[in-house]
Amino acid sequence: MREIQFREALGEAMSEEMRRDENVFLMGEEVAEYNGAYKVSQGMLDEFGPKRVIDTPITELGFAGIGVGAAMNGLRPIIEFMTFNFSLVAIDQVINSAAKMLYMSGGQVPVPMVFRGPTGNAGQLSAQHSQNFENWYANTPGLKVVVPSNPYDAKGLLKSSIRDDDPVIFMESELMYGDKGEVPESEYLLPIGVADVKREGSDVTIVSFGKMMKIALEAADELAKNNVSAEVIDLRTVRPIDYKTVVESVKKTNRLVVVEEAWPLASISSEIAFHIQHYAFDYLDAPIKRVTNKDIPLGYAPTLIEATLPNVKRTLEAVNAVLYR
């Protein structure tokens, strides 16, 4: 094990897969000459050359479509969006082409590709650059949606995503690229669709994914100071969702809080809440609580960001509400 940054873990995953399989290539804005907008593809142009690490114009619809066509013809493209806010420009190619092609071809034409890039708030970027669309893509049959929370998971899940024969939406966070964590030097894969219990507990279950895992784990640390044992589950994948792990945890703790950065309506947290009340209702000792982005566009001022996004204080309030109702 050694400690590396989140961005380095992603870069290693892509480089290892490109060495393993000559059909894998990377395409996107600034991925080559500039080494990536967030330096995720550092050094990849020098190693693999301009035919496999390809700079594009600011044309998300265009290069997403090229990626879909390449995947249909046997290649394995990695399409990098500078932010998933910009993926809306390419959503027709993602939703109507990549996600539907296998079904509409009667299983004859798979689309093995990865769309990856940052999602959510990244500081003072205001309303158009701070959105979470995990639930949009998770609501689309034909796609898989992966949202890692740390360097170890990021590398193992990205390698699995590149090898997957379905299109995968791989969502990161600008605020996590510099995070460090232990990552093995030897090769490893992590399965898509399997959640991870990051912390064992007995009094309440806290479920989250992506950078909101920091909030969940910090809240668990605070709760432990008051002898409250929180079990923290990282979904890691929001399509497919590992419902079983959450259900088994709720059967043990009898209480559930879900923390999510996206807006509350039609969200991953609302899906989790429905599933648990449907399949584990008899085990619940309190109503399920959700901690989400407030139902408004994100402001620019730091005070507005703090008031809008989930945080430790709101998470602790939700846990207390299910513990002491």
Coordinates of N, CA and C in Angstrom, one line a residue, residues 52-256:
R52 N -4.4 8.1 -28.9 CA -5.1 7.5 -27.8 C -5.4 8.4 -26.7
V53 N -4.8 9.6 -26.7 CA -5.2 10.6 -25.7 C -5.5 11.8 -26.5
I54 N -6.8 12.1 -26.7 CA -7.2 13.0 -27.8 C -7.8 14.3 -27.2
D55 N -7.2 15.4 -27.5 CA -7.8 16.7 -27.2 C -9.0 17.0 -28.2
T56 N -10.0 17.6 -27.7 CA -11.2 17.9 -28.5 C -11.5 19.4 -28.4
P57 N -12.3 20.0 -29.3 CA -12.9 21.3 -29.1 C -13.9 21.3 -28.0
I58 N -14.5 22.4 -27.7 CA -15.5 22.5 -26.7 C -16.8 22.1 -27.4
T59 N -17.0 20.8 -27.6 CA -18.1 20.2 -28.3 C -18.6 18.9 -27.7
E60 N -19.2 19.0 -26.5 CA -19.5 17.8 -25.8 C -20.4 16.9 -26.6
L61 N -21.4 17.4 -27.3 CA -22.3 16.6 -28.1 C -21.5 15.8 -29.2
G62 N -20.5 16.6 -29.8 CA -19.7 16.0 -30.9 C -18.8 14.8 -30.4
F63 N -18.0 15.1 -29.4 CA -17.1 14.1 -29.0 C -17.7 12.9 -28.2
A64 N -18.9 13.2 -27.6 CA -19.6 12.1 -27.0 C -20.2 11.2 -28.0
G65 N -20.6 11.8 -29.1 CA -21.1 11.0 -30.3 C -20.0 10.2 -30.9
I66 N -18.9 10.8 -31.1 CA -17.7 10.0 -31.6 C -17.4 8.8 -30.7
G67 N -17.5 9.1 -29.4 CA -17.2 8.0 -28.5 C -18.2 6.8 -28.6
V68 N -19.5 7.2 -28.7 CA -20.5 6.2 -28.9 C -20.3 5.4 -30.2
G69 N -20.0 6.0 -31.3 CA -19.7 5.3 -32.5 C -18.5 4.4 -32.4
A70 N -17.4 4.9 -31.7 CA -16.2 4.1 -31.6 C -16.5 2.8 -30.7
A71 N -17.3 3.0 -29.7 CA -17.7 1.9 -28.8 C -18.5 0.8 -29.6
M72 N -19.4 1.3 -30.4 CA -20.3 0.4 -31.3 C -19.4 -0.4 -32.2
N73 N -18.2 0.1 -32.6 CA -17.3 -0.6 -33.5 C -16.2 -1.3 -32.8
G74 N -16.3 -1.5 -31.5 CA -15.4 -2.4 -30.8 C -14.3 -1.8 -30.0
L75 N -14.2 -0.4 -30.0 CA -13.3 0.3 -29.1 C -13.9 0.5 -27.7
R76 N -13.0 0.9 -26.8 CA -13.5 1.2 -25.4 C -13.1 2.6 -25.0
P77 N -13.9 3.6 -25.5 CA -13.5 5.0 -25.2 C -13.8 5.4 -23.7
I78 N -13.0 6.3 -23.2 CA -13.2 7.0 -22.0 C -13.5 8.4 -22.4
I79 N -14.7 8.9 -22.2 CA -15.0 10.3 -22.6 C -15.0 11.1 -21.3
E80 N -14.2 12.1 -21.3 CA -14.1 13.0 -20.1 C -14.9 14.3 -20.3
F81 N -15.9 14.6 -19.5 CA -16.5 15.8 -19.4 C -15.8 16.7 -18.4
M82 N -15.5 17.9 -18.7 CA -14.8 18.8 -17.8 C -15.6 19.0 -16.5
T83 N -16.9 18.9 -16.6 CA -17.9 18.8 -15.5 C -19.1 18.2 -16.0
F84 N -19.9 17.4 -15.2 CA -21.1 16.8 -15.7 C -22.2 17.9 -15.9
N85 N -22.0 19.1 -15.4 CA -22.9 20.2 -15.8 C -22.9 20.3 -17.4
F86 N -21.7 20.1 -18.0 CA -21.6 20.3 -19.4 C -22.1 19.0 -20.2
S87 N -22.3 17.9 -19.4 CA -22.8 16.7 -20.1 C -24.3 16.9 -20.6
L88 N -24.9 18.0 -20.1 CA -26.3 18.2 -20.6 C -26.3 18.6 -22.1
V89 N -25.2 19.1 -22.6 CA -25.1 19.4 -24.0 C -25.0 18.1 -24.8
A90 N -24.5 17.0 -24.2 CA -24.4 15.8 -24.9 C -25.4 14.7 -24.5
I91 N -26.4 15.2 -23.8 CA -27.3 14.2 -23.1 C -28.1 13.3 -24.2
D92 N -28.3 13.8 -25.4 CA -29.0 13.0 -26.4 C -28.1 11.8 -26.7
Q93 N -26.8 12.0 -26.9 CA -25.9 10.9 -27.2 C -25.8 9.9 -26.0
V94 N -25.8 10.4 -24.8 CA -25.7 9.5 -23.6 C -27.0 8.7 -23.4
I95 N -28.1 9.4 -23.4 CA -29.4 8.8 -23.1 C -30.0 8.1 -24.3
N96 N -30.0 8.7 -25.5 CA -30.7 8.1 -26.6 C -29.8 7.2 -27.5
S97 N -28.5 7.3 -27.4 CA -27.7 6.5 -28.2 C -26.9 5.4 -27.3
A98 N -26.1 5.9 -26.4 CA -25.3 4.9 -25.6 C -26.2 4.0 -24.8
A99 N -27.1 4.6 -24.1 CA -27.9 3.8 -23.2 C -28.9 2.8 -23.9
K100 N -29.3 3.2 -25.1 CA -30.4 2.4 -25.8 C -29.9 1.5 -26.8
M101 N -28.7 1.6 -27.3 CA -28.2 0.8 -28.5 C -28.3 -0.7 -28.3
L102 N -27.9 -1.2 -27.2 CA -27.9 -2.6 -27.0 C -29.3 -3.2 -27.1
Y103 N -30.3 -2.4 -26.4 CA -31.7 -2.9 -26.4 C -32.3 -2.8 -27.9
M104 N -32.0 -1.6 -28.5 CA -32.6 -1.4 -29.8 C -32.0 -2.3 -30.9
S105 N -30.8 -2.8 -30.7 CA -30.2 -3.7 -31.7 C -30.5 -5.1 -31.4
G106 N -31.4 -5.4 -30.4 CA -31.7 -6.8 -30.1 C -30.5 -7.5 -29.5
G107 N -29.6 -6.8 -28.7 CA -28.5 -7.4 -28.1 C -27.3 -7.6 -29.0
Q108 N -27.3 -7.0 -30.2 CA -26.2 -7.2 -31.2 C -25.1 -6.2 -31.0
V109 N -25.4 -5.0 -30.5 CA -24.4 -3.9 -30.6 C -24.2 -3.4 -29.1
P110 N -23.3 -3.9 -28.4 CA -22.9 -3.3 -27.1 C -22.2 -2.0 -27.2
V111 N -22.2 -1.2 -26.2 CA -21.6 0.1 -26.2 C -20.7 0.2 -25.0
P112 N -19.5 -0.4 -25.0 CA -18.6 -0.4 -23.9 C -17.8 0.8 -23.7
M113 N -18.3 1.8 -22.9 CA -17.6 3.1 -22.8 C -17.8 3.7 -21.4
V114 N -17.0 4.6 -21.1 CA -17.1 5.3 -19.8 C -17.2 6.8 -20.1
F115 N -18.2 7.4 -19.5 CA -18.3 8.9 -19.4 C -17.9 9.3 -18.0
R116 N -16.8 10.1 -17.9 CA -16.3 10.4 -16.5 C -16.0 11.9 -16.4
G117 N -16.0 12.4 -15.2 CA -15.7 13.8 -14.9 C -16.3 14.2 -13.5
P118 N -16.1 15.4 -13.1 CA -16.6 15.9 -11.8 C -18.0 16.2 -11.8
T119 N -18.6 16.1 -10.6 CA -20.0 16.4 -10.4 C -20.2 17.2 -9.1
G120 N -21.2 18.0 -9.0 CA -21.6 18.7 -7.8 C -20.8 20.0 -7.5
N121 N -21.0 20.5 -6.3 CA -20.4 21.7 -5.9 C -18.9 21.6 -5.8
A122 N -18.2 22.6 -6.2 CA -16.7 22.7 -6.2 C -16.2 24.0 -5.7
G123 N -17.0 24.6 -4.8 CA -16.6 26.0 -4.3 C -17.5 27.0 -4.9
Q124 N -17.0 28.2 -5.1 CA -17.9 29.3 -5.5 C -18.0 29.3 -7.1
L125 N -18.7 28.4 -7.6 CA -18.9 28.3 -9.0 C -20.3 28.6 -9.4
S126 N -21.2 28.8 -8.5 CA -22.6 29.3 -8.7 C -23.4 28.2 -9.3
A127 N -24.7 28.6 -9.7 CA -25.7 27.6 -10.0 C -25.5 26.7 -11.2
Q128 N -24.9 27.2 -12.2 CA -24.8 26.5 -13.5 C -23.6 25.5 -13.5
H129 N -22.7 25.5 -12.4 CA -21.5 24.7 -12.4 C -21.5 23.9 -11.1
S130 N -22.6 23.7 -10.4 CA -22.6 23.1 -9.1 C -23.7 22.0 -8.9
Q131 N -24.1 21.4 -10.0 CA -25.3 20.6 -10.0 C -24.9 19.1 -9.9
N132 N -25.9 18.3 -9.3 CA -25.7 16.9 -9.3 C -26.8 16.2 -10.1
F133 N -26.3 15.4 -11.1 CA -27.2 14.7 -12.0 C -27.1 13.2 -11.9
E134 N -26.6 12.7 -10.7 CA -26.6 11.2 -10.5 C -27.9 10.6 -10.7
N135 N -29.0 11.2 -10.2 CA -30.3 10.6 -10.3 C -30.9 10.7 -11.7
W136 N -30.5 11.7 -12.5 CA -30.9 11.7 -13.9 C -30.4 10.5 -14.6
Y137 N -29.1 10.2 -14.5 CA -28.5 9.1 -15.2 C -28.9 7.8 -14.6
A138 N -29.1 7.7 -13.3 CA -29.5 6.5 -12.6 C -30.9 6.1 -13.0
N139 N -31.7 7.1 -13.5 CA -33.1 6.8 -13.9 C -33.2 6.3 -15.3
T140 N -32.0 6.0 -16.0 CA -32.0 5.7 -17.4 C -31.6 4.2 -17.5
P141 N -32.5 3.3 -17.9 CA -32.1 1.9 -18.2 C -31.0 1.8 -19.3
G142 N -30.1 1.0 -19.1 CA -29.0 0.8 -20.0 C -27.7 1.5 -19.6
L143 N -27.8 2.3 -18.5 CA -26.6 2.9 -18.0 C -26.2 2.3 -16.6
K144 N -25.0 2.3 -16.3 CA -24.5 2.1 -14.9 C -23.9 3.4 -14.4
V145 N -24.1 3.7 -13.1 CA -23.7 5.0 -12.5 C -22.9 4.7 -11.3
V146 N -21.6 5.1 -11.3 CA -20.7 4.9 -10.3 C -20.2 6.2 -9.7
V147 N -20.2 6.3 -8.3 CA -19.8 7.6 -7.7 C -18.9 7.3 -6.5
P148 N -17.6 7.2 -6.7 CA -16.6 6.8 -5.7 C -16.4 7.9 -4.7
S149 N -15.9 7.5 -3.5 CA -15.7 8.5 -2.4 C -14.3 8.6 -1.9
N150 N -13.4 7.8 -2.5 CA -12.0 7.8 -2.0 C -11.1 7.2 -3.1
P151 N -9.8 7.4 -3.0 CA -8.8 6.9 -4.0 C -8.9 5.4 -4.3
Y152 N -9.0 4.6 -3.2 CA -9.0 3.2 -3.3 C -10.2 2.7 -4.2
D153 N -11.3 3.2 -3.8 CA -12.6 2.8 -4.5 C -12.5 3.4 -5.9
A154 N -12.0 4.6 -6.1 CA -12.0 5.2 -7.4 C -11.2 4.4 -8.4
K155 N -10.0 3.9 -8.0 CA -9.2 3.2 -9.0 C -9.8 1.8 -9.3
G156 N -10.3 1.1 -8.3 CA -10.8 -0.2 -8.5 C -12.1 -0.2 -9.3
L157 N -12.9 0.8 -9.0 CA -14.2 0.9 -9.8 C -14.0 1.5 -11.2
L158 N -13.1 2.3 -11.4 CA -12.8 2.8 -12.7 C -12.3 1.7 -13.6
K159 N -11.4 0.9 -13.1 CA -10.9 -0.2 -13.9 C -12.0 -1.2 -14.3
S160 N -12.9 -1.4 -13.4 CA -14.1 -2.3 -13.7 C -15.0 -1.6 -14.7
S161 N -15.2 -0.3 -14.6 CA -16.0 0.4 -15.5 C -15.5 0.3 -16.9
I162 N -14.2 0.5 -17.1 CA -13.6 0.4 -18.4 C -13.7 -0.9 -19.0
R163 N -13.7 -2.0 -18.2 CA -13.8 -3.3 -18.7 C -15.3 -3.8 -18.9
D164 N -16.2 -3.0 -18.4 CA -17.6 -3.4 -18.5 C -18.1 -3.2 -19.9
D165 N -19.0 -4.1 -20.3 CA -19.6 -4.0 -21.7 C -20.8 -3.1 -21.8
D166 N -21.2 -2.4 -20.8 CA -22.3 -1.4 -20.8 C -21.7 0.0 -20.6
P167 N -22.4 1.0 -21.1 CA -21.9 2.4 -20.9 C -22.0 2.7 -19.4
V168 N -21.0 3.3 -18.8 CA -20.9 3.6 -17.4 C -20.7 5.1 -17.2
I169 N -21.5 5.7 -16.4 CA -21.4 7.1 -16.0 C -20.5 7.1 -14.7
F170 N -19.3 7.7 -14.7 CA -18.4 7.6 -13.6 C -18.2 9.0 -13.1
M171 N -18.8 9.3 -11.9 CA -18.9 10.7 -11.4 C -17.9 10.9 -10.2
E172 N -17.1 12.0 -10.4 CA -16.1 12.3 -9.4 C -16.5 13.6 -8.7
S173 N -15.5 14.2 -8.0 CA -15.7 15.5 -7.4 C -14.4 16.4 -7.5
E174 N -14.6 17.6 -8.0 CA -13.4 18.5 -8.0 C -12.8 18.7 -6.6
L175 N -13.6 18.6 -5.6 CA -13.1 18.9 -4.3 C -12.4 17.6 -3.7
M176 N -12.4 16.5 -4.4 CA -11.8 15.3 -3.9 C -10.5 14.9 -4.7
Y177 N -10.2 15.6 -5.8 CA -9.0 15.2 -6.6 C -7.7 15.3 -5.8
G178 N -7.6 16.1 -4.8 CA -6.4 16.2 -4.0 C -6.4 15.3 -2.8
D179 N -7.6 14.7 -2.5 CA -7.6 13.8 -1.3 C -6.7 12.6 -1.5
K180 N -6.1 12.3 -0.4 CA -5.1 11.2 -0.4 C -5.7 9.9 0.3
G181 N -5.3 8.8 -0.1 CA -5.7 7.5 0.5 C -4.8 6.4 0.1
E182 N -4.9 5.3 0.9 CA -4.1 4.1 0.6 C -4.6 3.4 -0.6
V183 N -3.7 3.1 -1.5 CA -4.1 2.3 -2.8 C -3.0 1.3 -3.0
P184 N -3.4 0.0 -3.2 CA -2.3 -1.0 -3.5 C -1.5 -0.7 -4.7
E185 N -0.3 -1.2 -4.7 CA 0.5 -1.1 -5.9 C 0.1 -2.2 -6.9
S186 N -0.3 -3.3 -6.4 CA -0.7 -4.4 -7.3 C -2.1 -4.1 -7.9
E187 N -2.4 -4.8 -9.0 CA -3.7 -4.6 -9.7 C -4.9 -5.2 -8.8
Y188 N -6.0 -4.5 -8.9 CA -7.2 -5.0 -8.2 C -8.4 -4.3 -8.9
L189 N -9.5 -5.0 -8.8 CA -10.8 -4.5 -9.3 C -11.8 -4.5 -8.2
L190 N -12.8 -3.6 -8.3 CA -13.9 -3.6 -7.4 C -15.2 -3.8 -8.2
P191 N -16.1 -4.6 -7.7 CA -17.3 -4.9 -8.5 C -18.3 -3.7 -8.5
I192 N -18.9 -3.5 -9.6 CA -19.9 -2.5 -9.8 C -21.2 -3.0 -9.1
G193 N -21.9 -2.2 -8.3 CA -23.2 -2.6 -7.8 C -23.0 -3.2 -6.4
V194 N -21.9 -3.0 -5.7 CA -21.7 -3.6 -4.4 C -21.3 -2.4 -3.4
A195 N -22.2 -2.2 -2.4 CA -21.9 -1.1 -1.4 C -20.8 -1.6 -0.5
D196 N -20.3 -0.7 0.3 CA -19.3 -1.0 1.3 C -19.6 -0.4 2.6
V197 N -19.5 -1.2 3.7 CA -19.7 -0.7 5.0 C -18.4 0.0 5.5
K198 N -18.4 1.3 5.5 CA -17.2 2.0 5.9 C -16.9 2.0 7.4
R199 N -18.0 1.9 8.1 CA -17.9 1.9 9.6 C -19.1 1.0 10.2
E200 N -18.7 0.1 11.0 CA -19.7 -0.7 11.7 C -20.4 0.0 12.8
G201 N -21.7 -0.2 13.0 CA -22.4 0.4 14.1 C -23.7 -0.3 14.5
S202 N -24.4 0.1 15.5 CA -25.5 -0.6 16.0 C -26.7 0.3 16.3
D203 N -26.6 1.6 16.3 CA -27.7 2.5 16.8 C -28.4 3.2 15.6
V204 N -27.7 3.5 14.5 CA -28.4 4.1 13.4 C -27.5 3.8 12.2
T205 N -28.2 3.7 11.0 CA -27.5 3.6 9.7 C -27.5 4.9 9.0
I206 N -26.3 5.3 8.5 CA -26.2 6.5 7.7 C -25.7 6.0 6.3
V207 N -26.4 6.3 5.3 CA -26.1 5.9 3.9 C -25.8 7.2 3.1
S208 N -24.7 7.1 2.3 CA -24.3 8.2 1.5 C -23.4 7.6 0.3
F209 N -22.9 8.6 -0.5 CA -22.0 8.2 -1.6 C -21.2 9.4 -2.0
G210 N -20.1 9.2 -2.8 CA -19.4 10.4 -3.3 C -18.8 11.2 -2.1
K211 N -18.6 12.5 -2.4 CA -18.0 13.3 -1.4 C -18.8 13.5 -0.1
M212 N -20.1 13.2 -0.2 CA -20.9 13.3 1.0 C -20.6 12.3 2.1
M213 N -19.8 11.3 1.6 CA -19.3 10.3 2.6 C -18.4 11.0 3.7
K214 N -17.7 12.1 3.3 CA -17.0 12.8 4.3 C -17.9 13.3 5.4
I215 N -19.1 13.9 5.0 CA -20.0 14.4 6.0 C -20.5 13.2 6.8
A216 N -20.9 12.1 6.2 CA -21.4 11.0 7.0 C -20.4 10.4 8.0
L217 N -19.2 10.3 7.6 CA -18.1 9.7 8.5 C -17.8 10.7 9.6
E218 N -17.8 12.0 9.3 CA -17.5 13.0 10.3 C -18.6 13.1 11.3
A219 N -19.9 12.9 10.8 CA -21.0 12.9 11.7 C -20.9 11.7 12.6
A220 N -20.5 10.5 12.1 CA -20.4 9.3 12.9 C -19.3 9.5 14.0
D221 N -18.2 10.2 13.7 CA -17.2 10.5 14.7 C -17.8 11.3 15.8
E222 N -18.6 12.3 15.5 CA -19.2 13.2 16.5 C -20.2 12.4 17.3
L223 N -20.9 11.5 16.7 CA -21.9 10.7 17.4 C -21.2 9.8 18.4
A224 N -20.0 9.3 18.0 CA -19.3 8.4 18.9 C -18.9 9.0 20.2
K225 N -18.7 10.3 20.1 CA -18.3 11.1 21.4 C -19.4 11.0 22.4
N226 N -20.6 10.8 21.9 CA -21.8 10.7 22.8 C -22.3 9.3 22.9
N227 N -21.4 8.3 22.6 CA -21.7 6.9 22.8 C -22.8 6.5 21.8
V228 N -23.0 7.1 20.7 CA -23.9 6.7 19.7 C -23.1 6.0 18.6
S229 N -23.5 4.7 18.3 CA -22.8 3.9 17.3 C -23.5 4.0 16.0
A230 N -22.9 4.6 15.0 CA -23.5 4.8 13.7 C -22.8 3.9 12.7
E231 N -23.6 3.1 11.9 CA -23.1 2.3 10.8 C -23.1 3.2 9.6
V232 N -22.0 3.3 8.9 CA -21.9 4.2 7.7 C -21.7 3.3 6.4
I233 N -22.6 3.4 5.5 CA -22.6 2.7 4.3 C -22.3 3.6 3.1
D234 N -21.4 3.2 2.3 CA -21.0 3.9 1.0 C -21.6 3.1 -0.1
L235 N -22.6 3.7 -0.8 CA -23.3 3.0 -1.9 C -22.3 2.7 -3.0
R236 N -21.4 3.6 -3.3 CA -20.4 3.5 -4.4 C -21.0 3.5 -5.8
T237 N -22.1 2.8 -5.9 CA -22.8 2.7 -7.2 C -24.3 3.0 -7.0
V238 N -24.8 4.0 -7.8 CA -26.2 4.3 -7.6 C -27.1 3.8 -8.8
R239 N -26.5 3.1 -9.7 CA -27.2 2.2 -10.6 C -26.3 1.1 -11.1
P240 N -26.4 -0.1 -10.7 CA -27.4 -0.6 -9.7 C -27.1 -0.3 -8.3
I241 N -28.2 -0.2 -7.5 CA -28.0 0.1 -6.0 C -28.0 -1.2 -5.3
D242 N -27.1 -1.3 -4.3 CA -27.0 -2.5 -3.5 C -28.0 -2.4 -2.3
Y243 N -29.3 -2.6 -2.6 CA -30.3 -2.5 -1.6 C -30.1 -3.5 -0.4
K244 N -29.6 -4.7 -0.7 CA -29.4 -5.7 0.3 C -28.6 -5.3 1.5
T245 N -27.5 -4.6 1.2 CA -26.6 -4.2 2.3 C -27.3 -3.2 3.2
V246 N -28.0 -2.3 2.6 CA -28.8 -1.3 3.4 C -29.8 -1.9 4.2
V247 N -30.6 -2.8 3.6 CA -31.7 -3.5 4.3 C -31.1 -4.3 5.5
E248 N -30.0 -5.0 5.3 CA -29.4 -5.8 6.4 C -29.0 -4.9 7.5
S249 N -28.4 -3.7 7.2 CA -28.0 -2.7 8.2 C -29.2 -2.2 9.0
V250 N -30.2 -1.8 8.3 CA -31.4 -1.3 9.0 C -32.1 -2.3 9.9
K251 N -32.0 -3.6 9.5 CA -32.5 -4.7 10.4 C -31.8 -4.7 11.7
K252 N -30.5 -4.3 11.6 CA -29.7 -4.3 12.8 C -29.8 -3.0 13.7
T253 N -29.9 -1.9 13.0 CA -29.9 -0.6 13.7 C -31.3 0.0 13.9
N254 N -32.2 -0.4 13.1 CA -33.6 0.1 13.2 C -33.9 1.5 12.9
R255 N -32.9 2.2 12.4 CA -33.0 3.6 12.0 C -32.1 4.0 10.8
L256 N -32.6 4.9 10.0 CA -31.9 5.2 8.8 C -31.9 6.7 8.5

